[in-house]
Amino acid sequence: MKTNLKRIKDDIENLSKFNATPENGLTRFSLTEEDRGARNYLKKELQKLDVEIYEDAAGSLVARRAGTAKDAPVVMIGSHFDSVKNGGHFDGPAGVIMALEILRVMEENDVKTKYPIEFVALIEEEGGRFGGGVFGSRSMTGQVDYQELLDFKDAAGISMAQAFENFGFDPTKIEEARRDPEELKAFIELHIEQGPVLENEAKDVGIVDFIVGINQIKVKVEGRADHAGTTPMEMRKDALSSAAEVISEIKNFALKAGNGTVATVGTLAVKPGAANIVPAEVEFSVDIRSKKLNCIQEVREQIDQALAAIKAEYSVDYSVQNMLMVEPVELSEEIFNIFKDESKKLGLNSKQMISGAGHDAMIMAAITDVGLIFVPSKDGRSHTPEEWTDYEDLQKGIELIYHTILKVGEI
Ligand code: HGY
Ligand code: MN
Ligand code: MN
Ligand code: MN
């Protein structure tokens, strides 16, 4: 069974055409014209195959290839097709085109599987437009309700519910995206590593056994706008200088928690945002990750204490909005072992890995057995225009998934 390297390359390059920032990496936010272009490309490719195509109530694209066993649970394969801002061409699409190429090869070789195979291109995994993220998979696991679509807004203040309507989806039906765990046999994802390990150790694939927990929050600090020239320092309620005291401490909270805990302040917005006005309001994100849930909780507690301290010291106010909370998760040992055996048979050298990046796989693990493999990232770079994976390396990962799902279909 041979996948087609040219098709793999063409798929990545064709998907990359649907990009809001061609001059600076790839930006494809959910429910935008770039999303529509990518979605339509995938539909066009899927329509060449004997599959049932539909979009679920969350807007993820699904294509189902019938199995021989009636009413058997599906083996779901895929990843997400949205991107971060000015990101790369492989983060997400590598796993989506894996699923597309496997469906093509199954059809070309008239492969019969007992279990139906489902291709999924999941929506809004990055949260690049609305925050939070892993939205398509959280909808499948019943973790999203209509209220979230009303609450989560993009930079222009458009709610997800409004964006759904503008795009042609009905936000009130979101809970219909929920999948019955009984109808799922496994969820198997291919993703780029987004780190340097596989390349440094000259390994073909990473087989993931564990994904870190993630807590993402949005913090708002509210002070008071004042004249920058006439307001004495001790009279100020400066939202930015007080928030900065918390932000500068966050790296130490992560270091103190240990166990590889990381914390990142990735966004910072200042209002009204003028050089001669004391900042009235600041909003910043904090992304906390650790393989130990208690370490995440420890960092959160320290952040809450630091916020209470600036409130007492500077009479500013603050609020914290929880955007995402996912606990650390072990992936299926059974699928892990099949990956290991199949990679040996294919002559691939593999490495057992923990994932510091979040993936839809960590969400789907709540309702089904999950497998996740990585393919090498050049120089370990990702979430940047320099993100790159050799097509030959991607092809090796796709072949491993193909042989693995045939085996998963036998258990
Ligand atoms: O944030 C992550 O780890 C993933 O890229 N969404
Ligand atoms: Mn990503
Ligand atoms: Mn990703
Ligand atoms: Mn290589």
PDB file of N, CA and C in Angstrom, residues 22-78:
ATOM      1  N   PRO A  22      -0.848  35.922   3.447  1.00  0.00           N
ATOM      2  CA  PRO A  22       0.163  35.222   2.622  1.00  0.00           C
ATOM      3  C   PRO A  22       1.550  35.872   2.689  1.00  0.00           C
ATOM      4  N   GLU A  23       1.581  37.125   3.122  1.00  0.00           N
ATOM      5  CA  GLU A  23       2.895  37.796   3.183  1.00  0.00           C
ATOM      6  C   GLU A  23       3.638  37.455   4.486  1.00  0.00           C
ATOM      7  N   ASN A  24       2.878  36.796   5.415  1.00  0.00           N
ATOM      8  CA  ASN A  24       3.518  36.508   6.715  1.00  0.00           C
ATOM      9  C   ASN A  24       2.913  35.253   7.326  1.00  0.00           C
ATOM     10  N   GLY A  25       3.401  34.114   6.848  1.00  0.00           N
ATOM     11  CA  GLY A  25       2.917  32.846   7.403  1.00  0.00           C
ATOM     12  C   GLY A  25       1.485  32.546   6.999  1.00  0.00           C
ATOM     13  N   LEU A  26       0.837  31.706   7.807  1.00  0.00           N
ATOM     14  CA  LEU A  26      -0.532  31.270   7.492  1.00  0.00           C
ATOM     15  C   LEU A  26      -1.465  31.715   8.610  1.00  0.00           C
ATOM     16  N   THR A  27      -2.536  32.417   8.219  1.00  0.00           N
ATOM     17  CA  THR A  27      -3.588  32.773   9.185  1.00  0.00           C
ATOM     18  C   THR A  27      -4.916  32.299   8.607  1.00  0.00           C
ATOM     19  N   ARG A  28      -5.490  31.290   9.239  1.00  0.00           N
ATOM     20  CA  ARG A  28      -6.803  30.807   8.791  1.00  0.00           C
ATOM     21  C   ARG A  28      -7.674  30.642  10.032  1.00  0.00           C
ATOM     22  N   PHE A  29      -8.418  31.688  10.343  1.00  0.00           N
ATOM     23  CA  PHE A  29      -9.307  31.666  11.518  1.00  0.00           C
ATOM     24  C   PHE A  29     -10.615  30.997  11.139  1.00  0.00           C
ATOM     25  N   SER A  30     -11.286  30.462  12.137  1.00  0.00           N
ATOM     26  CA  SER A  30     -12.538  29.728  11.898  1.00  0.00           C
ATOM     27  C   SER A  30     -13.656  30.655  11.464  1.00  0.00           C
ATOM     28  N   LEU A  31     -14.523  30.105  10.601  1.00  0.00           N
ATOM     29  CA  LEU A  31     -15.742  30.795  10.144  1.00  0.00           C
ATOM     30  C   LEU A  31     -15.411  32.078   9.395  1.00  0.00           C
ATOM     31  N   THR A  32     -14.308  32.057   8.685  1.00  0.00           N
ATOM     32  CA  THR A  32     -13.912  33.188   7.823  1.00  0.00           C
ATOM     33  C   THR A  32     -13.914  32.699   6.361  1.00  0.00           C
ATOM     34  N   GLU A  33     -13.654  33.598   5.430  1.00  0.00           N
ATOM     35  CA  GLU A  33     -13.595  33.183   4.018  1.00  0.00           C
ATOM     36  C   GLU A  33     -12.426  32.221   3.782  1.00  0.00           C
ATOM     37  N   GLU A  34     -11.361  32.354   4.572  1.00  0.00           N
ATOM     38  CA  GLU A  34     -10.234  31.411   4.441  1.00  0.00           C
ATOM     39  C   GLU A  34     -10.698  30.012   4.890  1.00  0.00           C
ATOM     40  N   ASP A  35     -11.475  29.972   5.946  1.00  0.00           N
ATOM     41  CA  ASP A  35     -12.037  28.691   6.418  1.00  0.00           C
ATOM     42  C   ASP A  35     -12.900  28.108   5.296  1.00  0.00           C
ATOM     43  N   ARG A  36     -13.739  28.937   4.712  1.00  0.00           N
ATOM     44  CA  ARG A  36     -14.655  28.445   3.669  1.00  0.00           C
ATOM     45  C   ARG A  36     -13.876  27.887   2.475  1.00  0.00           C
ATOM     46  N   GLY A  37     -12.802  28.556   2.136  1.00  0.00           N
ATOM     47  CA  GLY A  37     -11.996  28.086   0.995  1.00  0.00           C
ATOM     48  C   GLY A  37     -11.378  26.731   1.276  1.00  0.00           C
ATOM     49  N   ALA A  38     -10.815  26.598   2.484  1.00  0.00           N
ATOM     50  CA  ALA A  38     -10.165  25.325   2.842  1.00  0.00           C
ATOM     51  C   ALA A  38     -11.193  24.210   2.927  1.00  0.00           C
ATOM     52  N   ARG A  39     -12.323  24.514   3.542  1.00  0.00           N
ATOM     53  CA  ARG A  39     -13.423  23.545   3.700  1.00  0.00           C
ATOM     54  C   ARG A  39     -13.919  23.073   2.325  1.00  0.00           C
ATOM     55  N   ASN A  40     -14.068  24.013   1.414  1.00  0.00           N
ATOM     56  CA  ASN A  40     -14.571  23.644   0.081  1.00  0.00           C
ATOM     57  C   ASN A  40     -13.544  22.815  -0.690  1.00  0.00           C
ATOM     58  N   TYR A  41     -12.262  23.115  -0.468  1.00  0.00           N
ATOM     59  CA  TYR A  41     -11.217  22.294  -1.115  1.00  0.00           C
ATOM     60  C   TYR A  41     -11.312  20.852  -0.619  1.00  0.00           C
ATOM     61  N   LEU A  42     -11.440  20.716   0.687  1.00  0.00           N
ATOM     62  CA  LEU A  42     -11.520  19.361   1.266  1.00  0.00           C
ATOM     63  C   LEU A  42     -12.779  18.645   0.783  1.00  0.00           C
ATOM     64  N   LYS A  43     -13.906  19.366   0.712  1.00  0.00           N
ATOM     65  CA  LYS A  43     -15.149  18.754   0.241  1.00  0.00           C
ATOM     66  C   LYS A  43     -14.979  18.264  -1.195  1.00  0.00           C
ATOM     67  N   LYS A  44     -14.322  19.098  -2.012  1.00  0.00           N
ATOM     68  CA  LYS A  44     -14.127  18.742  -3.438  1.00  0.00           C
ATOM     69  C   LYS A  44     -13.308  17.448  -3.532  1.00  0.00           C
ATOM     70  N   GLU A  45     -12.268  17.367  -2.729  1.00  0.00           N
ATOM     71  CA  GLU A  45     -11.424  16.150  -2.739  1.00  0.00           C
ATOM     72  C   GLU A  45     -12.222  14.947  -2.217  1.00  0.00           C
ATOM     73  N   LEU A  46     -13.011  15.168  -1.184  1.00  0.00           N
ATOM     74  CA  LEU A  46     -13.774  14.051  -0.591  1.00  0.00           C
ATOM     75  C   LEU A  46     -14.876  13.578  -1.532  1.00  0.00           C
ATOM     76  N   GLN A  47     -15.415  14.539  -2.324  1.00  0.00           N
ATOM     77  CA  GLN A  47     -16.510  14.159  -3.238  1.00  0.00           C
ATOM     78  C   GLN A  47     -16.040  13.194  -4.325  1.00  0.00           C
ATOM     79  N   LYS A  48     -14.719  13.038  -4.472  1.00  0.00           N
ATOM     80  CA  LYS A  48     -14.192  12.092  -5.469  1.00  0.00           C
ATOM     81  C   LYS A  48     -14.242  10.663  -4.913  1.00  0.00           C
ATOM     82  N   LEU A  49     -14.588  10.567  -3.607  1.00  0.00           N
ATOM     83  CA  LEU A  49     -14.520   9.249  -2.940  1.00  0.00           C
ATOM     84  C   LEU A  49     -15.912   8.763  -2.560  1.00  0.00           C
ATOM     85  N   ASP A  50     -15.993   7.483  -2.247  1.00  0.00           N
ATOM     86  CA  ASP A  50     -17.289   6.896  -1.866  1.00  0.00           C
ATOM     87  C   ASP A  50     -17.471   7.072  -0.355  1.00  0.00           C
ATOM     88  N   VAL A  51     -17.775   8.323   0.036  1.00  0.00           N
ATOM     89  CA  VAL A  51     -17.931   8.641   1.467  1.00  0.00           C
ATOM     90  C   VAL A  51     -19.165   9.516   1.644  1.00  0.00           C
ATOM     91  N   GLU A  52     -19.685   9.509   2.851  1.00  0.00           N
ATOM     92  CA  GLU A  52     -20.837  10.368   3.192  1.00  0.00           C
ATOM     93  C   GLU A  52     -20.281  11.616   3.880  1.00  0.00           C
ATOM     94  N   ILE A  53     -20.488  12.768   3.258  1.00  0.00           N
ATOM     95  CA  ILE A  53     -19.858  14.012   3.750  1.00  0.00           C
ATOM     96  C   ILE A  53     -20.890  14.865   4.479  1.00  0.00           C
ATOM     97  N   TYR A  54     -20.506  15.387   5.645  1.00  0.00           N
ATOM     98  CA  TYR A  54     -21.407  16.344   6.308  1.00  0.00           C
ATOM     99  C   TYR A  54     -20.620  17.243   7.240  1.00  0.00           C
ATOM    100  N   GLU A  55     -21.244  18.350   7.649  1.00  0.00           N
ATOM    101  CA  GLU A  55     -20.639  19.233   8.658  1.00  0.00           C
ATOM    102  C   GLU A  55     -21.435  19.053   9.936  1.00  0.00           C
ATOM    103  N   ASP A  56     -20.729  18.821  11.049  1.00  0.00           N
ATOM    104  CA  ASP A  56     -21.498  18.605  12.281  1.00  0.00           C
ATOM    105  C   ASP A  56     -21.964  19.954  12.843  1.00  0.00           C
ATOM    106  N   ALA A  57     -22.691  19.923  13.916  1.00  0.00           N
ATOM    107  CA  ALA A  57     -23.325  21.154  14.439  1.00  0.00           C
ATOM    108  C   ALA A  57     -22.305  22.168  14.954  1.00  0.00           C
ATOM    109  N   ALA A  58     -21.042  21.749  15.075  1.00  0.00           N
ATOM    110  CA  ALA A  58     -19.996  22.699  15.495  1.00  0.00           C
ATOM    111  C   ALA A  58     -19.279  23.274  14.274  1.00  0.00           C
ATOM    112  N   GLY A  59     -19.594  22.738  13.099  1.00  0.00           N
ATOM    113  CA  GLY A  59     -18.952  23.216  11.869  1.00  0.00           C
ATOM    114  C   GLY A  59     -17.743  22.417  11.458  1.00  0.00           C
ATOM    115  N   SER A  60     -17.454  21.319  12.182  1.00  0.00           N
ATOM    116  CA  SER A  60     -16.337  20.449  11.737  1.00  0.00           C
ATOM    117  C   SER A  60     -16.805  19.648  10.526  1.00  0.00           C
ATOM    118  N   LEU A  61     -15.860  19.362   9.616  1.00  0.00           N
ATOM    119  CA  LEU A  61     -16.174  18.629   8.383  1.00  0.00           C
ATOM    120  C   LEU A  61     -15.896  17.143   8.626  1.00  0.00           C
ATOM    121  N   VAL A  62     -16.882  16.308   8.306  1.00  0.00           N
ATOM    122  CA  VAL A  62     -16.767  14.867   8.566  1.00  0.00           C
ATOM    123  C   VAL A  62     -17.052  14.109   7.265  1.00  0.00           C
ATOM    124  N   ALA A  63     -16.310  13.031   7.029  1.00  0.00           N
ATOM    125  CA  ALA A  63     -16.598  12.170   5.864  1.00  0.00           C
ATOM    126  C   ALA A  63     -16.481  10.723   6.342  1.00  0.00           C
ATOM    127  N   ARG A  64     -17.566   9.973   6.117  1.00  0.00           N
ATOM    128  CA  ARG A  64     -17.625   8.625   6.684  1.00  0.00           C
ATOM    129  C   ARG A  64     -17.543   7.571   5.586  1.00  0.00           C
ATOM    130  N   ARG A  65     -16.591   6.645   5.723  1.00  0.00           N
ATOM    131  CA  ARG A  65     -16.433   5.543   4.759  1.00  0.00           C
ATOM    132  C   ARG A  65     -17.004   4.294   5.421  1.00  0.00           C
ATOM    133  N   ALA A  66     -17.982   3.685   4.833  1.00  0.00           N
ATOM    134  CA  ALA A  66     -18.692   2.558   5.457  1.00  0.00           C
ATOM    135  C   ALA A  66     -17.739   1.392   5.735  1.00  0.00           C
ATOM    136  N   GLY A  67     -18.034   0.688   6.831  1.00  0.00           N
ATOM    137  CA  GLY A  67     -17.296  -0.544   7.143  1.00  0.00           C
ATOM    138  C   GLY A  67     -18.169  -1.730   6.771  1.00  0.00           C
ATOM    139  N   THR A  68     -17.640  -2.923   6.946  1.00  0.00           N
ATOM    140  CA  THR A  68     -18.420  -4.122   6.557  1.00  0.00           C
ATOM    141  C   THR A  68     -19.361  -4.534   7.687  1.00  0.00           C
ATOM    142  N   ALA A  69     -18.946  -4.202   8.954  1.00  0.00           N
ATOM    143  CA  ALA A  69     -19.792  -4.627  10.089  1.00  0.00           C
ATOM    144  C   ALA A  69     -20.858  -3.561  10.320  1.00  0.00           C
ATOM    145  N   LYS A  70     -22.111  -3.959  10.250  1.00  0.00           N
ATOM    146  CA  LYS A  70     -23.220  -3.012  10.410  1.00  0.00           C
ATOM    147  C   LYS A  70     -23.166  -2.378  11.814  1.00  0.00           C
ATOM    148  N   ASP A  71     -23.490  -1.063  11.893  1.00  0.00           N
ATOM    149  CA  ASP A  71     -23.579  -0.350  13.188  1.00  0.00           C
ATOM    150  C   ASP A  71     -22.317  -0.469  14.047  1.00  0.00           C
ATOM    151  N   ALA A  72     -21.179  -0.801  13.403  1.00  0.00           N
ATOM    152  CA  ALA A  72     -19.932  -0.873  14.207  1.00  0.00           C
ATOM    153  C   ALA A  72     -19.480   0.556  14.546  1.00  0.00           C
ATOM    154  N   PRO A  73     -18.794   0.729  15.649  1.00  0.00           N
ATOM    155  CA  PRO A  73     -18.274   2.052  16.009  1.00  0.00           C
ATOM    156  C   PRO A  73     -17.209   2.500  15.008  1.00  0.00           C
ATOM    157  N   VAL A  74     -17.042   3.836  14.887  1.00  0.00           N
ATOM    158  CA  VAL A  74     -16.123   4.345  13.850  1.00  0.00           C
ATOM    159  C   VAL A  74     -14.713   4.530  14.393  1.00  0.00           C
ATOM    160  N   VAL A  75     -13.752   4.342  13.485  1.00  0.00           N
ATOM    161  CA  VAL A  75     -12.370   4.759  13.766  1.00  0.00           C
ATOM    162  C   VAL A  75     -12.234   6.132  13.119  1.00  0.00           C
ATOM    163  N   MET A  76     -12.078   7.148  13.987  1.00  0.00           N
ATOM    164  CA  MET A  76     -12.047   8.532  13.509  1.00  0.00           C
ATOM    165  C   MET A  76     -10.586   8.970  13.328  1.00  0.00           C
ATOM    166  N   ILE A  77     -10.265   9.569  12.201  1.00  0.00           N
ATOM    167  CA  ILE A  77      -8.875  10.022  11.960  1.00  0.00           C
ATOM    168  C   ILE A  77      -8.912  11.458  11.456  1.00  0.00           C
ATOM    169  N   GLY A  78      -7.928  12.247  11.871  1.00  0.00           N
ATOM    170  CA  GLY A  78      -7.897  13.646  11.386  1.00  0.00           C
ATOM    171  C   GLY A  78      -7.194  14.551  12.360  1.00  0.00           C
TER     172      GLY A  78
END
